[in-house]
């Protein structure tokens, strides 16, 4: 594991801020130890609150999916 929870949280918040969200609450962080993939769920706003999921590849330290 290259990244820790703090690094994953920071990467997620920075990405969502760049996407235009003004408030972000990271709700859940899960690491799949077999695939080395982090899944982060965050509650975001300002308009209607919505959940966004960020998928991060731990091996390459990159966001690979945003939904």
C-alpha positions as YAML, in Angstrom:
chain: A
units: angstrom
residues:
- id: 1
  name: UNK
  ca: [0.00, 0.00, 0.00]
- id: 2
  name: UNK
  ca: [1.58, 3.24, -1.16]
- id: 3
  name: UNK
  ca: [-1.05, 5.68, 0.07]
- id: 4
  name: UNK
  ca: [-2.59, 6.10, 3.49]
- id: 5
  name: UNK
  ca: [-6.09, 7.25, 4.46]
- id: 6
  name: UNK
  ca: [-5.02, 10.89, 4.89]
- id: 7
  name: UNK
  ca: [-3.48, 11.01, 1.40]
- id: 8
  name: UNK
  ca: [-6.56, 9.41, -0.16]
- id: 9
  name: UNK
  ca: [-8.84, 11.87, 1.65]
- id: 10
  name: UNK
  ca: [-6.73, 14.85, 0.57]
- id: 11
  name: UNK
  ca: [-6.66, 13.69, -3.07]
- id: 12
  name: UNK
  ca: [-10.44, 13.22, -3.04]
- id: 13
  name: UNK
  ca: [-11.17, 16.64, -1.51]
- id: 14
  name: UNK
  ca: [-8.81, 18.42, -3.93]
- id: 15
  name: UNK
  ca: [-10.43, 16.70, -6.92]
- id: 16
  name: UNK
  ca: [-13.97, 17.54, -5.78]
- id: 17
  name: UNK
  ca: [-13.03, 21.18, -5.10]
- id: 18
  name: UNK
  ca: [-11.69, 21.45, -8.66]
- id: 19
  name: UNK
  ca: [-14.99, 19.94, -9.85]
- id: 20
  name: UNK
  ca: [-16.75, 22.94, -8.30]
- id: 21
  name: UNK
  ca: [-18.14, 21.63, -5.03]
- id: 22
  name: UNK
  ca: [-18.05, 24.08, -2.13]
- id: 23
  name: UNK
  ca: [-18.57, 21.65, 0.71]
- id: 24
  name: UNK
  ca: [-17.36, 18.09, 0.91]
- id: 25
  name: UNK
  ca: [-17.80, 15.49, 3.62]
- id: 26
  name: UNK
  ca: [-15.91, 12.25, 3.08]
- id: 27
  name: UNK
  ca: [-18.29, 9.54, 4.21]
- id: 28
  name: UNK
  ca: [-16.60, 6.21, 3.56]
- id: 29
  name: UNK
  ca: [-13.15, 4.98, 2.49]
- id: 30
  name: UNK
  ca: [-12.59, 1.35, 1.54]
- id: 31
  name: UNK
  ca: [-9.38, -0.32, 0.32]
- id: 32
  name: UNK
  ca: [-9.60, -3.55, -1.67]
- id: 33
  name: UNK
  ca: [-6.33, -5.16, -0.64]
- id: 34
  name: UNK
  ca: [-6.34, -7.65, -3.54]
- id: 35
  name: UNK
  ca: [-6.62, -5.05, -6.31]
- id: 36
  name: UNK
  ca: [-5.08, -2.09, -4.41]
- id: 37
  name: UNK
  ca: [-8.06, 0.09, -5.32]
- id: 38
  name: UNK
  ca: [-9.48, 2.71, -2.94]
- id: 39
  name: UNK
  ca: [-13.20, 3.57, -3.13]
- id: 40
  name: UNK
  ca: [-14.13, 6.87, -1.51]
- id: 41
  name: UNK
  ca: [-17.71, 8.06, -1.07]
- id: 42
  name: UNK
  ca: [-18.30, 11.74, -0.32]
- id: 43
  name: UNK
  ca: [-21.38, 13.86, 0.34]
- id: 44
  name: UNK
  ca: [-21.02, 17.05, -1.74]
- id: 45
  name: UNK
  ca: [-22.84, 20.34, -2.32]
- id: 46
  name: UNK
  ca: [-23.77, 23.31, -2.55]
- id: 47
  name: UNK
  ca: [-27.02, 22.73, -4.41]
- id: 48
  name: UNK
  ca: [-28.84, 19.50, -3.78]
- id: 49
  name: UNK
  ca: [-26.68, 17.24, -1.64]
- id: 50
  name: UNK
  ca: [-25.39, 14.30, -3.64]
- id: 51
  name: UNK
  ca: [-23.02, 11.42, -3.14]
- id: 52
  name: UNK
  ca: [-20.01, 11.04, -5.41]
- id: 53
  name: UNK
  ca: [-17.71, 8.04, -5.58]
- id: 54
  name: UNK
  ca: [-14.03, 8.40, -6.40]
- id: 55
  name: UNK
  ca: [-11.96, 5.33, -7.29]
- id: 56
  name: UNK
  ca: [-8.20, 5.62, -6.77]
- id: 57
  name: UNK
  ca: [-5.54, 3.19, -7.99]
- id: 58
  name: UNK
  ca: [-3.07, 2.81, -5.12]
- id: 59
  name: UNK
  ca: [-0.31, 1.44, -7.37]
- id: 60
  name: UNK
  ca: [-0.28, 4.51, -9.65]
- id: 61
  name: UNK
  ca: [-1.64, 7.00, -7.09]
- id: 62
  name: UNK
  ca: [-4.22, 8.24, -9.63]
- id: 63
  name: UNK
  ca: [-7.95, 8.77, -9.74]
- id: 64
  name: UNK
  ca: [-9.26, 6.25, -12.24]
- id: 65
  name: UNK
  ca: [-13.01, 6.74, -11.94]
- id: 66
  name: UNK
  ca: [-15.42, 9.47, -10.84]
- id: 67
  name: UNK
  ca: [-19.14, 8.90, -10.60]
...
